[in-house]
Amino acid sequence: WYMEQHLKMIAQIDQYLKLFSEEEQRLAHLKNQLQNSENLWTRKNFNGHLTASAYVLRWDELLMIHHVNLNKRLAPGGHWENWDNELLDTAKREVLEETGISQIRLADRHLKNQLLPMDIDTHPIPENPKKQEDAHVHHDFRYVFFLDQGQDISLQLEEVSSAEWKKLSEITKENGNSGIEKVIEKIQHFIL
């Protein structure tokens, strides 16, 4: 299983870079880990491991959560787990776990592009003594979904203190969301 997933990941990143060649340098750490055959599917790899995020849209609004441990507003997301077939499944599962929202639809762009993520980002995560985790790196695969009908939000209070719908134009003006800004630019260019 591991070798199959490893080869699939390399192929997916190569396909992604055909669309976003200017991001080659940004993905150098991830590609290096793959070339060294590191296991990115375990969160015990503090050199870097896999996560996925779901950018859920409702008209011109994006669902944002406040992450308790990181004390940041983010899109729902989290670690790949053994029962997830794909990182896409991780993103969808995290929306359900963190917000209780179950009825979301994957953006057509993913379907037309071999389920490639809209964005891949590598970013540092601080040490978390509560979880006995050293500082490490997340390789976050980001997918875009649509909420077609209203649903109540039910928070996973251990990890999420709040959730709200924010206008895309407001998010791009906020400080500290540079990773989100580039995803929003891609959403506005390729999806909306």
Coordinates of N, CA and C in Angstrom, one line a residue:
W1 N 0.8 -1.2 0.0 CA 0.0 0.0 0.0 C 0.9 1.3 0.0
Y2 N 1.9 1.3 0.9 CA 2.7 2.5 1.0 C 3.4 2.8 -0.3
M3 N 4.0 1.9 -1.0 CA 4.7 2.2 -2.2 C 3.7 2.7 -3.3
E4 N 2.6 2.1 -3.3 CA 1.5 2.5 -4.3 C 1.1 4.0 -4.0
Q5 N 0.9 4.3 -2.8 CA 0.5 5.7 -2.4 C 1.7 6.7 -2.7
H6 N 2.9 6.2 -2.4 CA 4.1 7.0 -2.6 C 4.2 7.4 -4.1
L7 N 4.1 6.4 -5.0 CA 4.2 6.7 -6.4 C 3.0 7.5 -6.9
K8 N 1.9 7.3 -6.4 CA 0.7 8.1 -6.7 C 0.9 9.6 -6.3
M9 N 1.5 9.8 -5.1 CA 1.7 11.1 -4.7 C 2.7 11.9 -5.6
I10 N 3.8 11.2 -6.0 CA 4.8 11.8 -6.8 C 4.1 12.2 -8.2
A11 N 3.3 11.3 -8.7 CA 2.6 11.6 -10.0 C 1.7 12.8 -9.8
Q12 N 1.0 12.8 -8.7 CA 0.0 13.9 -8.5 C 0.8 15.3 -8.4
I13 N 1.9 15.3 -7.7 CA 2.6 16.5 -7.6 C 3.2 16.9 -8.9
D14 N 3.6 16.0 -9.7 CA 4.1 16.3 -11.1 C 3.0 16.9 -11.9
Q15 N 1.8 16.4 -11.8 CA 0.6 16.9 -12.5 C 0.3 18.3 -12.0
Y16 N 0.3 18.5 -10.7 CA 0.0 19.8 -10.1 C 1.0 20.8 -10.6
L17 N 2.3 20.5 -10.7 CA 3.3 21.4 -11.1 C 3.2 21.8 -12.6
K18 N 2.6 20.9 -13.4 CA 2.3 21.3 -14.8 C 1.4 22.4 -14.8
L19 N 0.4 22.5 -13.9 CA -0.5 23.6 -13.9 C 0.0 24.8 -13.1
F20 N 0.8 24.6 -12.1 CA 1.4 25.7 -11.3 C 2.9 25.6 -11.2
S21 N 3.6 25.7 -12.3 CA 5.0 25.5 -12.4 C 5.8 26.5 -11.5
E22 N 5.2 27.7 -11.3 CA 5.8 28.7 -10.5 C 6.0 28.3 -9.0
E23 N 5.3 27.2 -8.6 CA 5.3 26.7 -7.2 C 6.4 25.6 -7.0
E24 N 7.2 25.4 -8.0 CA 8.2 24.3 -7.8 C 9.1 24.5 -6.6
Q25 N 9.6 25.6 -6.4 CA 10.5 25.9 -5.2 C 9.7 25.7 -3.9
R26 N 8.4 26.1 -3.9 CA 7.6 26.0 -2.7 C 7.4 24.6 -2.3
L27 N 7.4 23.7 -3.3 CA 7.2 22.2 -3.0 C 8.5 21.4 -2.9
A28 N 9.6 22.1 -2.9 CA 10.9 21.4 -2.8 C 11.0 20.5 -1.6
H29 N 10.6 20.9 -0.4 CA 10.7 20.1 0.8 C 9.9 18.8 0.6
L30 N 8.7 19.0 0.2 CA 7.8 17.8 0.0 C 8.4 16.9 -1.0
K31 N 8.8 17.4 -2.2 CA 9.4 16.5 -3.2 C 10.7 15.8 -2.7
N32 N 11.5 16.5 -1.9 CA 12.7 15.9 -1.3 C 12.3 14.8 -0.4
Q33 N 11.3 15.0 0.4 CA 10.9 13.9 1.3 C 10.4 12.7 0.5
L34 N 9.7 12.9 -0.6 CA 9.2 11.8 -1.4 C 10.3 11.1 -2.1
Q35 N 11.3 11.9 -2.6 CA 12.5 11.3 -3.2 C 13.3 10.4 -2.3
N36 N 13.3 10.8 -1.0 CA 14.0 10.0 0.1 C 13.1 8.9 0.6
S37 N 11.9 8.7 0.0 CA 11.0 7.6 0.4 C 10.6 7.7 1.9
E38 N 10.4 9.0 2.4 CA 9.9 9.1 3.8 C 8.5 8.8 3.8
N39 N 8.0 8.3 5.0 CA 6.6 8.0 5.2 C 5.9 9.3 5.6
L40 N 5.2 9.9 4.7 CA 4.5 11.2 4.9 C 3.1 11.0 5.5
W41 N 2.7 9.7 5.6 CA 1.4 9.4 6.0 C 1.3 9.2 7.5
T42 N 2.4 9.3 8.2 CA 2.4 9.2 9.7 C 2.6 10.5 10.3
R43 N 1.9 10.9 11.3 CA 2.1 12.2 11.9 C 3.2 12.2 12.9
K44 N 3.9 11.0 13.0 CA 5.1 10.9 13.8 C 6.4 11.4 13.0
N45 N 6.2 11.6 11.7 CA 7.3 12.2 10.9 C 7.3 13.7 11.1
F46 N 8.2 14.2 12.0 CA 8.2 15.6 12.3 C 9.0 16.4 11.2
N47 N 9.6 15.7 10.3 CA 10.3 16.4 9.1 C 9.2 17.0 8.2
G48 N 8.0 16.3 8.2 CA 6.9 16.7 7.5 C 5.9 15.6 7.2
H49 N 4.6 15.8 7.3 CA 3.6 14.8 7.0 C 2.4 15.5 6.4
L50 N 1.4 14.6 6.0 CA 0.3 15.1 5.1 C -0.9 15.5 5.9
T51 N -1.5 16.6 5.5 CA -2.8 17.1 5.9 C -3.6 17.5 4.7
A52 N -4.9 17.7 5.0 CA -5.7 18.2 3.9 C -6.7 19.2 4.5
S53 N -7.1 20.2 3.7 CA -8.0 21.3 4.1 C -9.1 21.4 3.1
A54 N -10.3 21.8 3.6 CA -11.5 21.9 2.7 C -11.9 23.4 2.7
Y55 N -11.8 24.0 1.6 CA -12.3 25.4 1.4 C -13.7 25.3 0.9
V56 N -14.6 25.5 1.9 CA -16.1 25.3 1.6 C -16.7 26.7 1.3
L57 N -17.3 26.8 0.1 CA -17.8 28.0 -0.3 C -19.4 28.0 -0.3
R58 N -19.9 29.2 0.1 CA -21.3 29.4 0.1 C -21.5 30.8 -0.6
W59 N -21.9 30.8 -1.8 CA -21.9 32.0 -2.6 C -20.5 32.6 -2.6
D60 N -20.3 33.9 -2.1 CA -19.0 34.5 -2.1 C -18.4 34.5 -0.7
E61 N -18.8 33.4 0.1 CA -18.3 33.3 1.5 C -17.6 32.0 1.6
L62 N -16.6 32.0 2.5 CA -15.8 30.9 2.8 C -16.0 30.5 4.3
L63 N -16.2 29.2 4.6 CA -16.3 28.7 5.9 C -14.9 28.7 6.6
M64 N -14.9 29.4 7.7 CA -13.6 29.6 8.5 C -13.9 29.1 9.9
I65 N -12.9 28.3 10.4 CA -13.0 27.9 11.8 C -11.9 28.6 12.6
H66 N -12.1 28.7 13.9 CA -11.0 29.1 14.8 C -10.4 27.9 15.5
H67 N -9.1 27.6 15.1 CA -8.5 26.4 15.6 C -7.9 26.7 17.0
V68 N -8.3 25.8 18.0 CA -8.0 26.1 19.4 C -6.5 26.0 19.6
N69 N -5.8 25.0 19.2 CA -4.4 24.8 19.5 C -3.5 25.8 18.7
L70 N -3.8 26.1 17.5 CA -3.0 27.1 16.7 C -3.4 28.5 17.0
N71 N -4.6 28.7 17.5 CA -5.2 30.1 17.8 C -5.2 30.9 16.5
K72 N -5.7 30.3 15.4 CA -5.8 30.9 14.1 C -7.1 30.6 13.5
R73 N -7.5 31.5 12.6 CA -8.7 31.2 11.8 C -8.2 30.5 10.5
L74 N -8.8 29.4 10.2 CA -8.4 28.5 9.1 C -9.6 27.9 8.4
A75 N -9.3 27.3 7.3 CA -10.3 26.4 6.7 C -10.3 25.1 7.4
P76 N -11.4 24.4 7.5 CA -11.4 23.1 8.2 C -10.3 22.2 7.6
G77 N -9.7 21.4 8.4 CA -8.7 20.5 7.9 C -8.0 19.7 9.0
G78 N -7.2 18.8 8.6 CA -6.4 18.0 9.5 C -5.6 16.9 8.9
H79 N -5.2 16.0 9.8 CA -4.3 14.9 9.4 C -5.0 13.8 8.6
W80 N -4.2 13.2 7.7 CA -4.6 12.0 7.0 C -4.7 10.9 8.1
E81 N -5.7 10.1 8.0 CA -5.9 9.0 8.9 C -5.9 7.7 8.1
N82 N -5.7 6.5 8.8 CA -5.6 5.2 8.1 C -6.9 4.9 7.3
W83 N -8.0 5.4 7.7 CA -9.3 5.0 7.1 C -9.6 5.9 5.9
D84 N -8.8 6.9 5.6 CA -9.0 7.8 4.5 C -8.3 7.2 3.3
N85 N -9.0 7.0 2.2 CA -8.4 6.5 1.0 C -7.5 7.5 0.3
E86 N -8.0 8.7 0.2 CA -7.3 9.8 -0.4 C -7.3 11.0 0.5
L87 N -6.4 12.0 0.2 CA -6.4 13.2 0.9 C -7.7 14.0 0.7
L88 N -8.3 13.8 -0.4 CA -9.6 14.4 -0.6 C -10.6 13.9 0.4
D89 N -10.5 12.7 0.7 CA -11.4 12.1 1.8 C -11.1 12.7 3.2
T90 N -9.8 13.0 3.4 CA -9.4 13.6 4.6 C -10.0 15.0 4.8
A91 N -10.0 15.8 3.7 CA -10.5 17.1 3.7 C -12.0 17.1 4.0
K92 N -12.7 16.2 3.3 CA -14.2 16.1 3.5 C -14.5 15.6 4.9
R93 N -13.8 14.6 5.4 CA -14.0 14.1 6.8 C -13.8 15.2 7.8
E94 N -12.8 16.0 7.6 CA -12.5 17.1 8.6 C -13.6 18.1 8.7
V95 N -14.2 18.4 7.6 CA -15.3 19.4 7.6 C -16.4 18.8 8.5
L96 N -16.7 17.5 8.3 CA -17.8 16.9 9.1 C -17.4 16.9 10.6
E97 N -16.2 16.5 10.9 CA -15.7 16.4 12.3 C -15.7 17.7 12.9
E98 N -15.2 18.7 12.3 CA -15.0 20.0 12.9 C -16.2 20.9 12.9
T99 N -17.1 20.7 12.0 CA -18.2 21.7 11.9 C -19.6 20.9 11.8
G100 N -19.6 19.6 11.6 CA -20.8 18.9 11.5 C -21.5 19.0 10.2
I101 N -20.9 19.7 9.2 CA -21.5 19.9 7.9 C -21.1 18.7 7.1
S102 N -22.2 18.0 6.5 CA -22.0 16.8 5.8 C -22.3 16.9 4.3
Q103 N -23.1 17.8 3.9 CA -23.6 17.9 2.5 C -22.8 19.0 1.8
I104 N -21.6 18.6 1.2 CA -20.8 19.5 0.4 C -20.5 18.8 -0.9
R105 N -20.3 19.6 -1.9 CA -20.1 19.1 -3.3 C -18.7 19.6 -3.7
L106 N -17.9 18.6 -4.2 CA -16.6 18.9 -4.7 C -16.6 19.9 -6.0
A107 N -15.8 20.9 -6.0 CA -15.7 21.8 -7.2 C -15.4 21.0 -8.4
D108 N -16.1 21.4 -9.5 CA -15.9 20.7 -10.8 C -14.4 20.7 -11.2
R109 N -13.7 21.7 -10.9 CA -12.3 21.8 -11.4 C -11.5 20.6 -10.9
H110 N -11.8 20.1 -9.7 CA -11.0 18.9 -9.2 C -11.4 17.7 -10.1
L111 N -12.7 17.6 -10.4 CA -13.1 16.5 -11.2 C -12.5 16.5 -12.6
K112 N -12.4 17.7 -13.2 CA -11.8 17.8 -14.5 C -10.3 17.7 -14.6
N113 N -9.7 17.7 -13.4 CA -8.2 17.7 -13.3 C -7.7 16.6 -12.4
Q114 N -8.2 15.4 -12.6 CA -7.8 14.2 -11.9 C -7.7 14.3 -10.4
L115 N -8.7 15.0 -9.9 CA -8.8 15.3 -8.4 C -7.6 16.0 -7.8
L116 N -6.8 16.7 -8.6 CA -5.7 17.5 -8.1 C -6.2 18.5 -7.1
P117 N -5.4 18.8 -6.1 CA -5.8 19.8 -5.1 C -5.7 21.2 -5.8
M118 N -6.5 22.2 -5.3 CA -6.4 23.5 -5.8 C -5.1 24.2 -5.4
D119 N -4.5 23.7 -4.2 CA -3.3 24.3 -3.7 C -2.6 23.2 -2.9
I120 N -1.3 23.3 -2.8 CA -0.5 22.5 -1.9 C 0.4 23.4 -1.2
D121 N 0.4 23.4 0.1 CA 1.2 24.3 0.9 C 2.0 23.6 1.9
T122 N 3.2 24.0 2.1 CA 4.1 23.5 3.2 C 4.2 24.6 4.2
H123 N 3.9 24.3 5.5 CA 4.0 25.4 6.5 C 4.4 24.8 7.8
P124 N 5.1 25.6 8.7 CA 5.5 25.1 10.0 C 4.4 25.1 11.0
I125 N 4.4 24.1 11.9 CA 3.5 23.9 13.0 C 4.3 24.0 14.3
P126 N 3.9 24.8 15.2 CA 4.7 24.9 16.5 C 4.6 23.6 17.3
E127 N 5.5 23.5 18.2 CA 5.6 22.4 19.2 C 4.2 22.4 20.0
N128 N 3.8 21.2 20.3 CA 2.5 21.0 21.1 C 2.8 20.1 22.2
P129 N 3.2 20.6 23.4 CA 3.6 19.7 24.5 C 2.4 18.8 25.0
K130 N 1.1 19.3 24.8 CA 0.0 18.5 25.2 C -0.1 17.2 24.5
K131 N 0.2 17.3 23.2 CA 0.2 16.1 22.3 C 1.6 15.5 22.2
Q132 N 2.5 16.0 22.9 CA 3.9 15.5 22.9 C 4.4 15.5 21.4
E133 N 4.2 16.6 20.7 CA 4.6 16.8 19.4 C 5.7 17.9 19.3
D134 N 6.8 17.5 18.6 CA 7.8 18.6 18.3 C 7.3 19.5 17.3
A135 N 8.0 20.6 17.1 CA 7.7 21.5 16.0 C 7.9 20.7 14.7
H136 N 7.0 20.9 13.7 CA 7.1 20.1 12.5 C 6.5 20.8 11.3
V137 N 6.4 20.1 10.2 CA 5.9 20.7 9.0 C 4.7 19.9 8.5
H138 N 3.7 20.7 8.0 CA 2.5 20.1 7.4 C 2.6 20.4 5.9
H139 N 2.3 19.3 5.1 CA 2.2 19.4 3.7 C 0.7 19.4 3.5
D140 N 0.0 20.5 3.3 CA -1.4 20.6 3.2 C -1.9 20.6 1.8
F141 N -2.8 19.7 1.5 CA -3.4 19.6 0.2 C -4.8 20.2 0.3
R142 N -5.1 21.2 -0.5 CA -6.3 22.0 -0.3 C -7.3 21.8 -1.4
Y143 N -8.5 21.5 -1.0 CA -9.6 21.2 -2.0 C -10.8 22.2 -1.8
V144 N -11.5 22.4 -2.9 CA -12.6 23.4 -2.8 C -13.9 22.6 -2.9
F145 N -14.9 23.0 -2.1 CA -16.2 22.4 -2.0 C -17.2 23.5 -2.0
F146 N -18.4 23.1 -2.4 CA -19.6 24.1 -2.3 C -20.6 23.5 -1.3
L147 N -21.2 24.4 -0.6 CA -22.4 24.1 0.3 C -23.6 24.5 -0.5
D148 N -24.4 23.6 -0.9 CA -25.5 23.9 -1.8 C -26.8 24.3 -1.0
Q149 N -26.9 23.8 0.2 CA -28.0 24.1 1.0 C -27.6 24.4 2.5
G150 N -28.4 25.1 3.2 CA -28.1 25.5 4.6 C -28.0 24.3 5.5
Q151 N -27.0 24.3 6.3 CA -26.9 23.2 7.3 C -26.4 23.9 8.6
D152 N -26.9 23.3 9.7 CA -26.4 23.8 11.0 C -25.0 23.4 11.3
I153 N -24.3 24.2 12.0 CA -22.9 24.0 12.4 C -22.9 23.4 13.8
S154 N -22.2 22.3 14.0 CA -22.0 21.7 15.3 C -20.5 21.5 15.5
L155 N -19.9 22.3 16.4 CA -18.5 22.4 16.5 C -17.9 21.2 17.3
Q156 N -16.7 20.8 16.9 CA -15.9 19.8 17.6 C -15.1 20.7 18.6
L157 N -15.6 20.9 19.8 CA -15.1 21.9 20.7 C -13.6 21.6 21.2
E158 N -13.2 20.3 21.1 CA -11.8 20.1 21.5 C -10.8 20.8 20.6
E159 N -11.2 21.0 19.3 CA -10.3 21.5 18.4 C -10.7 22.9 17.8
V160 N -12.0 23.1 17.9 CA -12.6 24.3 17.2 C -13.4 25.1 18.2
S161 N -13.1 26.4 18.3 CA -13.8 27.3 19.2 C -15.0 28.0 18.5
S162 N -14.9 28.2 17.2 CA -15.9 28.9 16.5 C -15.8 28.6 15.0
A163 N -16.9 28.9 14.3 CA -17.0 28.8 12.9 C -17.8 29.9 12.3
E164 N -17.5 30.4 11.2 CA -18.3 31.5 10.6 C -18.0 31.5 9.1
W165 N -19.0 32.1 8.4 CA -18.9 32.4 7.0 C -18.3 33.8 6.8
K166 N -17.2 33.9 6.1 CA -16.5 35.2 5.9 C -16.5 35.4 4.4
K167 N -16.8 36.7 4.0 CA -16.7 37.1 2.6 C -15.3 37.0 2.1
L168 N -15.1 36.4 0.9 CA -13.8 36.2 0.4 C -13.0 37.5 0.4
S169 N -13.7 38.6 0.1 CA -13.0 39.9 0.0 C -12.5 40.4 1.4
E170 N -13.2 39.9 2.5 CA -12.7 40.3 3.8 C -11.5 39.5 4.3
I171 N -11.5 38.2 3.9 CA -10.4 37.4 4.3 C -9.1 37.8 3.7
T172 N -9.1 38.2 2.4 CA -7.8 38.6 1.8 C -7.3 39.9 2.4
K173 N -8.1 40.7 3.1 CA -7.6 41.9 3.8 C -7.1 41.7 5.2
E174 N -7.3 40.5 5.7 CA -6.9 40.2 7.1 C -5.4 39.9 7.2
N175 N -4.8 40.3 8.3 CA -3.4 40.0 8.5 C -3.3 38.5 9.0
G176 N -2.1 37.9 8.7 CA -1.8 36.6 9.1 C -2.4 35.5 8.3
N177 N -3.0 35.8 7.2 CA -3.7 34.7 6.4 C -3.1 34.6 5.0
S178 N -1.7 34.8 4.9 CA -1.1 34.8 3.6 C -1.3 33.4 2.9
G179 N -1.3 32.3 3.6 CA -1.5 31.0 3.0 C -2.9 30.9 2.4
I180 N -3.9 31.5 3.1 CA -5.3 31.5 2.6 C -5.4 32.4 1.4
E181 N -4.7 33.5 1.4 CA -4.8 34.5 0.3 C -4.5 33.9 -1.0
K182 N -3.5 33.0 -1.1 CA -3.2 32.5 -2.4 C -4.2 31.5 -2.8
V183 N -4.8 30.8 -1.9 CA -5.9 29.8 -2.3 C -7.1 30.6 -2.7
I184 N -7.4 31.7 -2.1 CA -8.6 32.6 -2.5 C -8.3 33.1 -3.9
E185 N -7.1 33.5 -4.2 CA -6.8 34.0 -5.5 C -7.0 32.9 -6.6
K186 N -6.7 31.7 -6.3 CA -6.9 30.6 -7.2 C -8.4 30.3 -7.3
I187 N -9.1 30.4 -6.2 CA -10.6 30.1 -6.3 C -11.2 31.2 -7.2
Q188 N -10.8 32.5 -6.9 CA -11.4 33.5 -7.7 C -11.1 33.4 -9.2
H189 N -9.9 32.9 -9.5 CA -9.4 32.8 -10.9 C -10.0 31.6 -11.6
F190 N -10.0 30.4 -10.9 CA -10.3 29.2 -11.6 C -11.7 28.6 -11.3
I191 N -12.4 29.1 -10.2 CA -13.6 28.5 -9.9 C -14.8 29.4 -9.9
L192 N -14.7 30.7 -9.4 CA -15.8 31.6 -9.4 C -16.0 32.3 -10.7

